[in-house]
């Protein structure tokens, strides 16, 4: 999507980008493409695609939640999606970016420095380990295209405050929400909203699903990665 269309589509989301935000995105794009030549960060590299499939797509989270002065944790943020884009557009958010790959974390710290972003930190950790030591901390936890929904719930819900919201950003999730009721029960969560839409231009399917945390999470969750993978909760 070219920049004109990007701005037009953001208007539909009730976002009017400032000059600073547009400059920051441009710089982010340049850093992404130049660092991507050194090591693999993303398969999407043309400007039109990055603006559509990374920048615009990251912002679609606001279809499902209001982002005010909250704390947000982005699990498996990769090259910063949606976390860095959300920080640019919602500077008062307090953001933690988590990724298990060191080179991606180094890239994120470089972007944060170059874009002069504040109140955002990067943790090079596996989510399962992070969620063992950090409990009931965030208002919002999210992840885009990281793992099966069940796995995401098991290591994201412990991070949330009671009443906080978990949001998964995915494509098709119809299979993933079959047999999820045991997870809802054991993790004390309630499915809140589910929103399906198509991306502009290429029309691929996107699904946003949100869960509300009802009670503190039992300390036995998350289990170790091998167990999470091997056996349902
Ligand atoms: N959210 C980004 C990246 C998706 S790729 C985007 O939408 O573009 C998935 C990323 O999650 C990778 O960078 C990988 O290193 C990270 N990841 C996968 N499992 C993880 C886990 N259990 N804990 C932390 N990071 C994880």
PDB file of N, CA and C and ligand atoms in Angstrom, residues 54 76-78 81 98-101 104 125-128 144-146 155, ligand 1:
ATOM      1  N   UNK A  54       2.971  -5.170   7.682  1.00  0.00           N
ATOM      2  CA  UNK A  54       3.572  -4.990   9.014  1.00  0.00           C
ATOM      3  C   UNK A  54       2.990  -3.765   9.723  1.00  0.00           C
ATOM      4  N   UNK A  76       6.944 -12.636  21.422  1.00  0.00           N
ATOM      5  CA  UNK A  76       7.374 -13.083  20.091  1.00  0.00           C
ATOM      6  C   UNK A  76       7.249 -11.958  19.081  1.00  0.00           C
ATOM      7  N   UNK A  77       7.788 -10.810  19.459  1.00  0.00           N
ATOM      8  CA  UNK A  77       7.609  -9.590  18.661  1.00  0.00           C
ATOM      9  C   UNK A  77       8.409  -9.613  17.357  1.00  0.00           C
ATOM     10  N   UNK A  78       9.426 -10.486  17.268  1.00  0.00           N
ATOM     11  CA  UNK A  78      10.217 -10.574  16.032  1.00  0.00           C
ATOM     12  C   UNK A  78      10.911  -9.253  15.738  1.00  0.00           C
ATOM     13  N   UNK A  81       6.703  -6.356  15.611  1.00  0.00           N
ATOM     14  CA  UNK A  81       5.300  -6.283  15.196  1.00  0.00           C
ATOM     15  C   UNK A  81       4.411  -7.114  16.098  1.00  0.00           C
ATOM     16  N   UNK A  98       9.173  -9.064  23.953  1.00  0.00           N
ATOM     17  CA  UNK A  98       9.845 -10.310  24.327  1.00  0.00           C
ATOM     18  C   UNK A  98      10.106 -11.134  23.072  1.00  0.00           C
ATOM     19  N   UNK A  99      11.357 -11.576  22.920  1.00  0.00           N
ATOM     20  CA  UNK A  99      11.647 -12.510  21.833  1.00  0.00           C
ATOM     21  C   UNK A  99      12.808 -13.417  22.240  1.00  0.00           C
ATOM     22  N   UNK A 100      12.716 -14.669  21.822  1.00  0.00           N
ATOM     23  CA  UNK A 100      13.737 -15.646  22.215  1.00  0.00           C
ATOM     24  C   UNK A 100      14.983 -15.569  21.337  1.00  0.00           C
ATOM     25  N   UNK A 101      14.944 -14.813  20.251  1.00  0.00           N
ATOM     26  CA  UNK A 101      16.094 -14.736  19.333  1.00  0.00           C
ATOM     27  C   UNK A 101      16.921 -13.482  19.611  1.00  0.00           C
ATOM     28  N   UNK A 104      17.274 -10.647  16.950  1.00  0.00           N
ATOM     29  CA  UNK A 104      16.082  -9.806  16.811  1.00  0.00           C
ATOM     30  C   UNK A 104      16.024  -8.780  17.939  1.00  0.00           C
ATOM     31  N   UNK A 125      14.139 -13.473  25.952  1.00  0.00           N
ATOM     32  CA  UNK A 125      13.721 -14.605  26.789  1.00  0.00           C
ATOM     33  C   UNK A 125      12.696 -15.443  26.075  1.00  0.00           C
ATOM     34  N   UNK A 126      12.567 -16.677  26.504  1.00  0.00           N
ATOM     35  CA  UNK A 126      11.418 -17.464  26.072  1.00  0.00           C
ATOM     36  C   UNK A 126      10.226 -17.069  26.928  1.00  0.00           C
ATOM     37  N   UNK A 127       9.088 -16.988  26.321  1.00  0.00           N
ATOM     38  CA  UNK A 127       7.884 -16.544  27.038  1.00  0.00           C
ATOM     39  C   UNK A 127       7.572 -17.462  28.220  1.00  0.00           C
ATOM     40  N   UNK A 128       7.833 -18.778  28.051  1.00  0.00           N
ATOM     41  CA  UNK A 128       7.527 -19.729  29.136  1.00  0.00           C
ATOM     42  C   UNK A 128       8.333 -19.392  30.380  1.00  0.00           C
ATOM     43  N   UNK A 144       1.468 -11.554  17.625  1.00  0.00           N
ATOM     44  CA  UNK A 144       1.024 -11.712  16.241  1.00  0.00           C
ATOM     45  C   UNK A 144       1.823 -12.845  15.611  1.00  0.00           C
ATOM     46  N   UNK A 145       1.094 -13.837  15.111  1.00  0.00           N
ATOM     47  CA  UNK A 145       1.707 -14.920  14.314  1.00  0.00           C
ATOM     48  C   UNK A 145       2.882 -15.588  15.012  1.00  0.00           C
ATOM     49  N   UNK A 146       2.669 -16.126  16.214  1.00  0.00           N
ATOM     50  CA  UNK A 146       3.790 -16.693  16.957  1.00  0.00           C
ATOM     51  C   UNK A 146       3.672 -18.198  17.188  1.00  0.00           C
ATOM     52  N   UNK A 155       1.252 -19.365  28.236  1.00  0.00           N
ATOM     53  CA  UNK A 155       2.337 -18.527  28.756  1.00  0.00           C
ATOM     54  C   UNK A 155       2.047 -17.026  28.737  1.00  0.00           C
TER      55      UNK A 155
HETATM   56  N1  LIG B   1       5.248 -10.989  15.866  1.00  0.00           N
HETATM   57  C1  LIG B   1       6.186 -10.892  14.764  1.00  0.00           C
HETATM   58  C2  LIG B   1       7.113 -12.101  14.628  1.00  0.00           C
HETATM   59  C3  LIG B   1       6.435 -13.407  14.303  1.00  0.00           C
HETATM   60  S1  LIG B   1       7.624 -14.709  14.063  1.00  0.00           S
HETATM   61  C4  LIG B   1       5.417 -10.639  13.475  1.00  0.00           C
HETATM   62  O1  LIG B   1       4.197 -10.795  13.461  1.00  0.00           O
HETATM   63  O2  LIG B   1       6.043 -10.275  12.463  1.00  0.00           O
HETATM   64  C5  LIG B   1       7.635 -15.424  15.672  1.00  0.00           C
HETATM   65  C6  LIG B   1       8.646 -14.812  16.615  1.00  0.00           C
HETATM   66  O3  LIG B   1       8.371 -15.308  17.917  1.00  0.00           O
HETATM   67  C7  LIG B   1      10.087 -15.150  16.307  1.00  0.00           C
HETATM   68  O4  LIG B   1      10.845 -13.958  16.305  1.00  0.00           O
HETATM   69  C8  LIG B   1      10.519 -16.082  17.453  1.00  0.00           C
HETATM   70  O5  LIG B   1      11.866 -15.864  17.821  1.00  0.00           O
HETATM   71  C9  LIG B   1       9.557 -15.695  18.561  1.00  0.00           C
HETATM   72  N2  LIG B   1       9.150 -16.765  19.475  1.00  0.00           N
HETATM   73  C10 LIG B   1       8.556 -17.957  19.144  1.00  0.00           C
HETATM   74  N3  LIG B   1       8.259 -18.649  20.254  1.00  0.00           N
HETATM   75  C11 LIG B   1       8.653 -17.884  21.317  1.00  0.00           C
HETATM   76  C12 LIG B   1       8.605 -18.054  22.738  1.00  0.00           C
HETATM   77  N4  LIG B   1       8.106 -19.153  23.269  1.00  0.00           N
HETATM   78  N5  LIG B   1       9.088 -17.067  23.503  1.00  0.00           N
HETATM   79  C13 LIG B   1       9.620 -15.945  22.961  1.00  0.00           C
HETATM   80  N6  LIG B   1       9.678 -15.727  21.628  1.00  0.00           N
HETATM   81  C14 LIG B   1       9.206 -16.679  20.818  1.00  0.00           C
END
